[in-house]
Amino acid sequence: MFFLDCAMLDANGSLTEKNPTVVFVLGGPGSGKGTQCANIVDNFQYTHLSAGDLLRAEIKSGSENGTMIQNMIKEGKIVPSEVTIKLLQKAMKESGNDKFLIDGFPRNEENRAAFEKVTGIEPAFVLFFDCPEEEMERRLLSRNQGREDDNIETIRKRFKVFLESSLPVINYYDAKGKVRKINAARSVEEVFETVKGIFGPKNEKVNHYVRLMSRLYMYKFHFVSKTKFGNHCLPC
């Protein structure tokens, strides 16, 4: 017999999702993760959040917080994890969705630990676009986006930063069985075929079931501690 706490029921008596589904999307510069995030949004109704884009938007807004962020960047300081996380939380709340792709974050172990501590959310999994440096370098040098940092010296520095900072995050979640590694050296279409296998209906239903049953199990003991029998005890 399972017991459902009334806090899990909405006004109509239906079960509600309390925790959002978060997928961290990581990959080196030029790995194609941005393109694949757009495909996932179009096909699986996720909301795509880029930590970098949120920081730039906050700066552009001219807010007090944006000015602080801009000054820190100008001084060569690292924006505190809590600042970025608050922007992510705000964007998540305003989206009205409960499924999120968080792109390019966490960038390091400190980001990762802070995100879990502040939000209380652990990602469903990490989508890691694995691509050889030679291929990423070729893509970055050949694309025509007018980016000042698309020169060979800067590109190689970005590769180094990714390896030193982000790989420990990937290794941490890999040890927990939460990394979905994708060969990103293939064409956009081939890569997305693999992505679809991860986000497809079968896996989505399994992930939803596991999340739901975990919450039922947690609330079971919370409710039993309050009463053994009563109107709120619902037999499974």
PDB file of C-alpha atoms in Angstrom:
ATOM      1  CA  MET A   1       0.000   0.000   0.000  1.00  0.00           C
ATOM      2  CA  PHE A   2       1.281   3.491  -0.899  1.00  0.00           C
ATOM      3  CA  PHE A   3       0.301   6.676   0.919  1.00  0.00           C
ATOM      4  CA  LEU A   4       0.115  10.024  -0.868  1.00  0.00           C
ATOM      5  CA  ASP A   5       0.609  13.198   1.111  1.00  0.00           C
ATOM      6  CA  CYS A   6      -2.040  15.818   0.319  1.00  0.00           C
ATOM      7  CA  ALA A   7       0.740  18.261  -0.614  1.00  0.00           C
ATOM      8  CA  MET A   8       1.207  16.209  -3.764  1.00  0.00           C
ATOM      9  CA  LEU A   9      -2.356  16.806  -4.923  1.00  0.00           C
ATOM     10  CA  ASP A  10      -3.632  19.843  -6.800  1.00  0.00           C
ATOM     11  CA  ALA A  11      -7.089  21.403  -6.380  1.00  0.00           C
ATOM     12  CA  ASN A  12      -8.592  18.702  -8.595  1.00  0.00           C
ATOM     13  CA  GLY A  13      -6.992  15.877  -6.647  1.00  0.00           C
ATOM     14  CA  SER A  14      -4.498  15.134  -9.431  1.00  0.00           C
ATOM     15  CA  LEU A  15      -0.860  14.296  -8.857  1.00  0.00           C
ATOM     16  CA  THR A  16       1.469  17.231  -9.511  1.00  0.00           C
ATOM     17  CA  GLU A  17       5.122  17.311 -10.627  1.00  0.00           C
ATOM     18  CA  LYS A  18       7.064  19.146  -7.948  1.00  0.00           C
ATOM     19  CA  ASN A  19      10.582  18.863  -9.294  1.00  0.00           C
ATOM     20  CA  PRO A  20      11.658  19.986 -12.778  1.00  0.00           C
ATOM     21  CA  THR A  21      13.606  17.714 -15.090  1.00  0.00           C
ATOM     22  CA  VAL A  22      17.044  19.212 -15.696  1.00  0.00           C
ATOM     23  CA  VAL A  23      19.533  18.002 -18.286  1.00  0.00           C
ATOM     24  CA  PHE A  24      23.021  19.500 -18.288  1.00  0.00           C
ATOM     25  CA  VAL A  25      24.405  19.846 -21.817  1.00  0.00           C
ATOM     26  CA  LEU A  26      28.198  19.849 -22.027  1.00  0.00           C
ATOM     27  CA  GLY A  27      30.696  19.708 -24.852  1.00  0.00           C
ATOM     28  CA  GLY A  28      33.739  21.538 -26.117  1.00  0.00           C
ATOM     29  CA  PRO A  29      33.483  24.678 -28.277  1.00  0.00           C
ATOM     30  CA  GLY A  30      32.392  23.601 -31.742  1.00  0.00           C
ATOM     31  CA  SER A  31      30.952  20.261 -30.593  1.00  0.00           C
ATOM     32  CA  GLY A  32      27.528  21.225 -31.992  1.00  0.00           C
ATOM     33  CA  LYS A  33      25.617  21.218 -28.724  1.00  0.00           C
ATOM     34  CA  GLY A  34      23.804  24.471 -29.551  1.00  0.00           C
ATOM     35  CA  THR A  35      22.413  23.043 -32.771  1.00  0.00           C
ATOM     36  CA  GLN A  36      21.293  19.863 -31.048  1.00  0.00           C
ATOM     37  CA  CYS A  37      19.669  21.803 -28.196  1.00  0.00           C
ATOM     38  CA  ALA A  38      17.544  23.601 -30.784  1.00  0.00           C
ATOM     39  CA  ASN A  39      16.494  20.228 -32.242  1.00  0.00           C
ATOM     40  CA  ILE A  40      15.607  18.894 -28.782  1.00  0.00           C
ATOM     41  CA  VAL A  41      13.495  21.969 -28.039  1.00  0.00           C
ATOM     42  CA  ASP A  42      11.612  21.573 -31.335  1.00  0.00           C
ATOM     43  CA  ASN A  43      10.982  17.856 -30.901  1.00  0.00           C
ATOM     44  CA  PHE A  44      10.718  17.220 -27.159  1.00  0.00           C
ATOM     45  CA  GLN A  45       9.356  20.495 -25.702  1.00  0.00           C
ATOM     46  CA  TYR A  46      12.311  21.286 -23.460  1.00  0.00           C
ATOM     47  CA  THR A  47      13.240  24.872 -22.589  1.00  0.00           C
ATOM     48  CA  HIS A  48      16.815  25.715 -23.569  1.00  0.00           C
ATOM     49  CA  LEU A  49      18.735  27.872 -21.074  1.00  0.00           C
ATOM     50  CA  SER A  50      22.264  29.099 -21.735  1.00  0.00           C
ATOM     51  CA  ALA A  51      24.071  30.439 -18.669  1.00  0.00           C
ATOM     52  CA  GLY A  52      26.220  32.675 -20.882  1.00  0.00           C
ATOM     53  CA  ASP A  53      23.192  34.109 -22.694  1.00  0.00           C
ATOM     54  CA  LEU A  54      21.444  34.835 -19.385  1.00  0.00           C
ATOM     55  CA  LEU A  55      24.481  36.683 -18.047  1.00  0.00           C
ATOM     56  CA  ARG A  56      24.778  38.740 -21.243  1.00  0.00           C
ATOM     57  CA  ALA A  57      21.059  39.550 -21.174  1.00  0.00           C
ATOM     58  CA  GLU A  58      21.302  40.688 -17.548  1.00  0.00           C
ATOM     59  CA  ILE A  59      24.198  42.995 -18.433  1.00  0.00           C
ATOM     60  CA  LYS A  60      22.274  44.394 -21.406  1.00  0.00           C
ATOM     61  CA  SER A  61      19.244  45.079 -19.204  1.00  0.00           C
ATOM     62  CA  GLY A  62      21.176  47.757 -17.328  1.00  0.00           C
ATOM     63  CA  SER A  63      20.008  46.452 -13.958  1.00  0.00           C
ATOM     64  CA  GLU A  64      22.078  46.850 -10.811  1.00  0.00           C
ATOM     65  CA  ASN A  65      22.815  43.147 -10.915  1.00  0.00           C
ATOM     66  CA  GLY A  66      23.842  43.430 -14.572  1.00  0.00           C
ATOM     67  CA  THR A  67      26.221  46.285 -13.803  1.00  0.00           C
ATOM     68  CA  MET A  68      27.822  44.229 -11.051  1.00  0.00           C
ATOM     69  CA  ILE A  69      28.283  41.293 -13.437  1.00  0.00           C
ATOM     70  CA  GLN A  70      29.766  43.548 -16.121  1.00  0.00           C
ATOM     71  CA  ASN A  71      32.232  45.107 -13.683  1.00  0.00           C
ATOM     72  CA  MET A  72      33.367  41.702 -12.468  1.00  0.00           C
ATOM     73  CA  ILE A  73      33.984  40.510 -16.026  1.00  0.00           C
ATOM     74  CA  LYS A  74      35.891  43.706 -16.865  1.00  0.00           C
ATOM     75  CA  GLU A  75      38.096  43.194 -13.814  1.00  0.00           C
ATOM     76  CA  GLY A  76      38.819  39.630 -14.888  1.00  0.00           C
ATOM     77  CA  LYS A  77      36.919  38.148 -11.951  1.00  0.00           C
ATOM     78  CA  ILE A  78      34.765  35.037 -12.096  1.00  0.00           C
ATOM     79  CA  VAL A  79      31.038  35.654 -11.653  1.00  0.00           C
ATOM     80  CA  PRO A  80      29.966  33.816  -8.455  1.00  0.00           C
ATOM     81  CA  SER A  81      28.052  30.603  -9.050  1.00  0.00           C
ATOM     82  CA  GLU A  82      25.141  31.848  -6.955  1.00  0.00           C
ATOM     83  CA  VAL A  83      24.610  34.791  -9.333  1.00  0.00           C
ATOM     84  CA  THR A  84      24.385  32.542 -12.390  1.00  0.00           C
ATOM     85  CA  ILE A  85      22.204  30.031 -10.556  1.00  0.00           C
ATOM     86  CA  LYS A  86      19.719  32.728  -9.517  1.00  0.00           C
ATOM     87  CA  LEU A  87      19.402  33.797 -13.156  1.00  0.00           C
ATOM     88  CA  LEU A  88      18.789  30.171 -14.139  1.00  0.00           C
ATOM     89  CA  GLN A  89      16.174  29.747 -11.411  1.00  0.00           C
ATOM     90  CA  LYS A  90      14.379  32.918 -12.510  1.00  0.00           C
ATOM     91  CA  ALA A  91      14.356  31.792 -16.152  1.00  0.00           C
ATOM     92  CA  MET A  92      13.067  28.353 -15.175  1.00  0.00           C
ATOM     93  CA  LYS A  93      10.228  29.833 -13.144  1.00  0.00           C
ATOM     94  CA  GLU A  94       9.242  32.326 -15.843  1.00  0.00           C
ATOM     95  CA  SER A  95       9.251  29.695 -18.598  1.00  0.00           C
ATOM     96  CA  GLY A  96       6.233  27.845 -17.212  1.00  0.00           C
ATOM     97  CA  ASN A  97       7.853  24.592 -18.322  1.00  0.00           C
ATOM     98  CA  ASP A  98       9.154  21.709 -16.214  1.00  0.00           C
ATOM     99  CA  LYS A  99      11.812  20.325 -18.592  1.00  0.00           C
ATOM    100  CA  PHE A 100      15.077  22.180 -19.097  1.00  0.00           C
ATOM    101  CA  LEU A 101      18.293  21.907 -21.057  1.00  0.00           C
ATOM    102  CA  ILE A 102      20.973  23.875 -19.228  1.00  0.00           C
ATOM    103  CA  ASP A 103      23.665  24.542 -21.795  1.00  0.00           C
ATOM    104  CA  GLY A 104      27.325  25.132 -20.895  1.00  0.00           C
ATOM    105  CA  PHE A 105      26.735  24.855 -17.160  1.00  0.00           C
ATOM    106  CA  PRO A 106      28.123  23.740 -14.772  1.00  0.00           C
ATOM    107  CA  ARG A 107      31.525  24.797 -16.077  1.00  0.00           C
ATOM    108  CA  ASN A 108      33.417  23.355 -13.120  1.00  0.00           C
ATOM    109  CA  GLU A 109      33.017  21.370  -9.920  1.00  0.00           C
ATOM    110  CA  GLU A 110      32.282  24.478  -7.859  1.00  0.00           C
ATOM    111  CA  ASN A 111      29.401  25.358 -10.217  1.00  0.00           C
ATOM    112  CA  ARG A 112      28.071  21.818  -9.941  1.00  0.00           C
ATOM    113  CA  ALA A 113      28.128  21.652  -6.152  1.00  0.00           C
ATOM    114  CA  ALA A 114      26.598  25.126  -5.821  1.00  0.00           C
ATOM    115  CA  PHE A 115      23.764  24.337  -8.239  1.00  0.00           C
ATOM    116  CA  GLU A 116      22.735  21.209  -6.358  1.00  0.00           C
ATOM    117  CA  LYS A 117      23.025  22.964  -2.985  1.00  0.00           C
ATOM    118  CA  VAL A 118      21.098  26.098  -3.959  1.00  0.00           C
ATOM    119  CA  THR A 119      18.350  24.479  -6.049  1.00  0.00           C
ATOM    120  CA  GLY A 120      18.138  21.061  -4.428  1.00  0.00           C
ATOM    121  CA  ILE A 121      18.026  19.642  -7.965  1.00  0.00           C
ATOM    122  CA  GLU A 122      20.243  16.905  -9.327  1.00  0.00           C
ATOM    123  CA  PRO A 123      20.203  16.567 -13.117  1.00  0.00           C
ATOM    124  CA  ALA A 124      18.344  13.657 -14.685  1.00  0.00           C
ATOM    125  CA  PHE A 125      21.492  13.152 -16.742  1.00  0.00           C
ATOM    126  CA  VAL A 126      24.315  14.944 -18.532  1.00  0.00           C
ATOM    127  CA  LEU A 127      24.272  15.061 -22.323  1.00  0.00           C
ATOM    128  CA  PHE A 128      27.946  15.081 -23.323  1.00  0.00           C
ATOM    129  CA  PHE A 129      28.834  15.875 -26.932  1.00  0.00           C
ATOM    130  CA  ASP A 130      32.215  14.242 -27.383  1.00  0.00           C
ATOM    131  CA  CYS A 131      34.153  15.563 -30.378  1.00  0.00           C
ATOM    132  CA  PRO A 132      37.876  15.443 -31.288  1.00  0.00           C
ATOM    133  CA  GLU A 133      39.703  18.750 -30.932  1.00  0.00           C
ATOM    134  CA  GLU A 134      40.742  18.648 -34.596  1.00  0.00           C
ATOM    135  CA  GLU A 135      37.112  18.506 -35.727  1.00  0.00           C
ATOM    136  CA  MET A 136      35.971  21.223 -33.322  1.00  0.00           C
ATOM    137  CA  GLU A 137      38.845  23.429 -34.465  1.00  0.00           C
ATOM    138  CA  ARG A 138      37.903  22.901 -38.112  1.00  0.00           C
ATOM    139  CA  ARG A 139      34.279  23.798 -37.435  1.00  0.00           C
ATOM    140  CA  LEU A 140      35.101  26.940 -35.465  1.00  0.00           C
ATOM    141  CA  LEU A 141      37.546  28.241 -38.057  1.00  0.00           C
ATOM    142  CA  SER A 142      35.180  27.560 -40.950  1.00  0.00           C
ATOM    143  CA  ARG A 143      31.997  29.017 -39.526  1.00  0.00           C
ATOM    144  CA  ASN A 144      31.104  32.558 -40.486  1.00  0.00           C
ATOM    145  CA  GLN A 145      29.616  34.105 -37.362  1.00  0.00           C
ATOM    146  CA  GLY A 146      31.919  37.091 -37.025  1.00  0.00           C
ATOM    147  CA  ARG A 147      33.123  36.017 -33.589  1.00  0.00           C
ATOM    148  CA  GLU A 148      36.360  37.609 -32.462  1.00  0.00           C
ATOM    149  CA  ASP A 149      37.323  34.543 -30.469  1.00  0.00           C
ATOM    150  CA  ASP A 150      37.277  32.262 -33.524  1.00  0.00           C
ATOM    151  CA  ASN A 151      41.025  32.403 -34.068  1.00  0.00           C
ATOM    152  CA  ILE A 152      43.383  29.485 -33.615  1.00  0.00           C
ATOM    153  CA  GLU A 153      45.096  30.760 -30.465  1.00  0.00           C
ATOM    154  CA  THR A 154      41.893  31.600 -28.614  1.00  0.00           C
ATOM    155  CA  ILE A 155      40.206  28.394 -29.744  1.00  0.00           C
ATOM    156  CA  ARG A 156      42.984  26.254 -28.309  1.00  0.00           C
ATOM    157  CA  LYS A 157      42.820  28.146 -25.013  1.00  0.00           C
ATOM    158  CA  ARG A 158      39.089  27.421 -24.877  1.00  0.00           C
ATOM    159  CA  PHE A 159      39.772  23.725 -25.477  1.00  0.00           C
ATOM    160  CA  LYS A 160      42.235  23.718 -22.587  1.00  0.00           C
ATOM    161  CA  VAL A 161      39.784  25.441 -20.232  1.00  0.00           C
ATOM    162  CA  PHE A 162      37.076  22.934 -21.135  1.00  0.00           C
ATOM    163  CA  LEU A 163      39.336  19.959 -20.476  1.00  0.00           C
ATOM    164  CA  GLU A 164      40.585  21.298 -17.165  1.00  0.00           C
ATOM    165  CA  SER A 165      37.261  22.583 -15.817  1.00  0.00           C
ATOM    166  CA  SER A 166      34.366  20.653 -17.333  1.00  0.00           C
ATOM    167  CA  LEU A 167      35.751  17.129 -17.616  1.00  0.00           C
ATOM    168  CA  PRO A 168      35.815  16.702 -13.808  1.00  0.00           C
ATOM    169  CA  VAL A 169      32.076  17.475 -13.810  1.00  0.00           C
ATOM    170  CA  ILE A 170      31.486  14.872 -16.523  1.00  0.00           C
ATOM    171  CA  ASN A 171      33.572  12.324 -14.621  1.00  0.00           C
ATOM    172  CA  TYR A 172      31.611  13.013 -11.422  1.00  0.00           C
ATOM    173  CA  TYR A 173      28.258  12.287 -13.051  1.00  0.00           C
ATOM    174  CA  ASP A 174      29.680   9.411 -15.081  1.00  0.00           C
ATOM    175  CA  ALA A 175      30.567   7.667 -11.806  1.00  0.00           C
ATOM    176  CA  LYS A 176      26.859   7.980 -10.905  1.00  0.00           C
ATOM    177  CA  GLY A 177      25.742   6.503 -14.244  1.00  0.00           C
ATOM    178  CA  LYS A 178      24.278   9.822 -15.382  1.00  0.00           C
ATOM    179  CA  VAL A 179      26.305  10.646 -18.498  1.00  0.00           C
ATOM    180  CA  ARG A 180      24.912  10.076 -21.994  1.00  0.00           C
ATOM    181  CA  LYS A 181      27.965  10.335 -24.227  1.00  0.00           C
ATOM    182  CA  ILE A 182      27.396  11.121 -27.887  1.00  0.00           C
ATOM    183  CA  ASN A 183      29.833  10.896 -30.773  1.00  0.00           C
ATOM    184  CA  ALA A 184      29.517  14.472 -32.024  1.00  0.00           C
ATOM    185  CA  ALA A 185      32.035  14.158 -34.873  1.00  0.00           C
ATOM    186  CA  ARG A 186      29.277  13.006 -37.249  1.00  0.00           C
ATOM    187  CA  SER A 187      26.811  15.033 -39.279  1.00  0.00           C
ATOM    188  CA  VAL A 188      24.043  17.013 -37.560  1.00  0.00           C
ATOM    189  CA  GLU A 189      21.449  14.498 -38.772  1.00  0.00           C
ATOM    190  CA  GLU A 190      23.396  11.466 -37.558  1.00  0.00           C
ATOM    191  CA  VAL A 191      24.023  13.020 -34.154  1.00  0.00           C
ATOM    192  CA  PHE A 192      20.346  13.874 -33.734  1.00  0.00           C
ATOM    193  CA  GLU A 193      19.346  10.288 -34.486  1.00  0.00           C
ATOM    194  CA  THR A 194      21.345   9.289 -31.405  1.00  0.00           C
ATOM    195  CA  VAL A 195      19.873  12.159 -29.398  1.00  0.00           C
ATOM    196  CA  LYS A 196      16.341  11.042 -30.293  1.00  0.00           C
ATOM    197  CA  GLY A 197      17.106   7.629 -28.842  1.00  0.00           C
ATOM    198  CA  ILE A 198      17.902   9.294 -25.510  1.00  0.00           C
ATOM    199  CA  PHE A 199      14.917  11.663 -25.407  1.00  0.00           C
ATOM    200  CA  GLY A 200      12.400   9.416 -27.157  1.00  0.00           C
ATOM    201  CA  PRO A 201       9.026   8.387 -25.683  1.00  0.00           C
ATOM    202  CA  LYS A 202      10.295   5.111 -24.225  1.00  0.00           C
ATOM    203  CA  ASN A 203      13.034   6.729 -22.161  1.00  0.00           C
ATOM    204  CA  GLU A 204      10.850   9.709 -21.275  1.00  0.00           C
ATOM    205  CA  LYS A 205       8.162   7.400 -19.822  1.00  0.00           C
ATOM    206  CA  VAL A 206      10.736   5.426 -17.845  1.00  0.00           C
ATOM    207  CA  ASN A 207      12.319   8.594 -16.445  1.00  0.00           C
ATOM    208  CA  HIS A 208       8.892   9.975 -15.491  1.00  0.00           C
ATOM    209  CA  TYR A 209       7.946   6.706 -13.748  1.00  0.00           C
ATOM    210  CA  VAL A 210      11.198   6.606 -11.769  1.00  0.00           C
ATOM    211  CA  ARG A 211      10.800  10.228 -10.641  1.00  0.00           C
ATOM    212  CA  LEU A 212       7.177   9.678  -9.636  1.00  0.00           C
ATOM    213  CA  MET A 213       7.826   6.462  -7.706  1.00  0.00           C
ATOM    214  CA  SER A 214      10.735   8.070  -5.868  1.00  0.00           C
ATOM    215  CA  ARG A 215       8.469  10.859  -4.655  1.00  0.00           C
ATOM    216  CA  LEU A 216       5.731   8.412  -3.677  1.00  0.00           C
ATOM    217  CA  TYR A 217       8.226   6.451  -1.618  1.00  0.00           C
ATOM    218  CA  MET A 218       9.443   9.598   0.141  1.00  0.00           C
ATOM    219  CA  TYR A 219       5.950  10.862   0.937  1.00  0.00           C
ATOM    220  CA  LYS A 220       4.799   7.463   2.143  1.00  0.00           C
ATOM    221  CA  PHE A 221       6.895   7.640   5.282  1.00  0.00           C
ATOM    222  CA  HIS A 222       6.152  11.320   5.841  1.00  0.00           C
ATOM    223  CA  PHE A 223       2.408  10.634   5.873  1.00  0.00           C
ATOM    224  CA  VAL A 224       2.523   7.406   7.897  1.00  0.00           C
ATOM    225  CA  SER A 225       4.319   9.303  10.636  1.00  0.00           C
ATOM    226  CA  LYS A 226       1.260  11.560  10.949  1.00  0.00           C
ATOM    227  CA  THR A 227      -1.541   9.002  10.857  1.00  0.00           C
ATOM    228  CA  LYS A 228      -2.046   5.310  10.261  1.00  0.00           C
ATOM    229  CA  PHE A 229      -5.597   5.569   9.013  1.00  0.00           C
ATOM    230  CA  GLY A 230      -7.601   8.481   7.730  1.00  0.00           C
ATOM    231  CA  ASN A 231      -9.116  10.227   4.773  1.00  0.00           C
ATOM    232  CA  HIS A 232      -5.735  10.949   3.220  1.00  0.00           C
ATOM    233  CA  CYS A 233      -4.570   7.335   3.028  1.00  0.00           C
ATOM    234  CA  LEU A 234      -5.072   6.111  -0.513  1.00  0.00           C
ATOM    235  CA  PRO A 235      -4.590   2.423  -1.262  1.00  0.00           C
ATOM    236  CA  CYS A 236      -2.518   1.694  -4.350  1.00  0.00           C
TER     237      CYS A 236
END
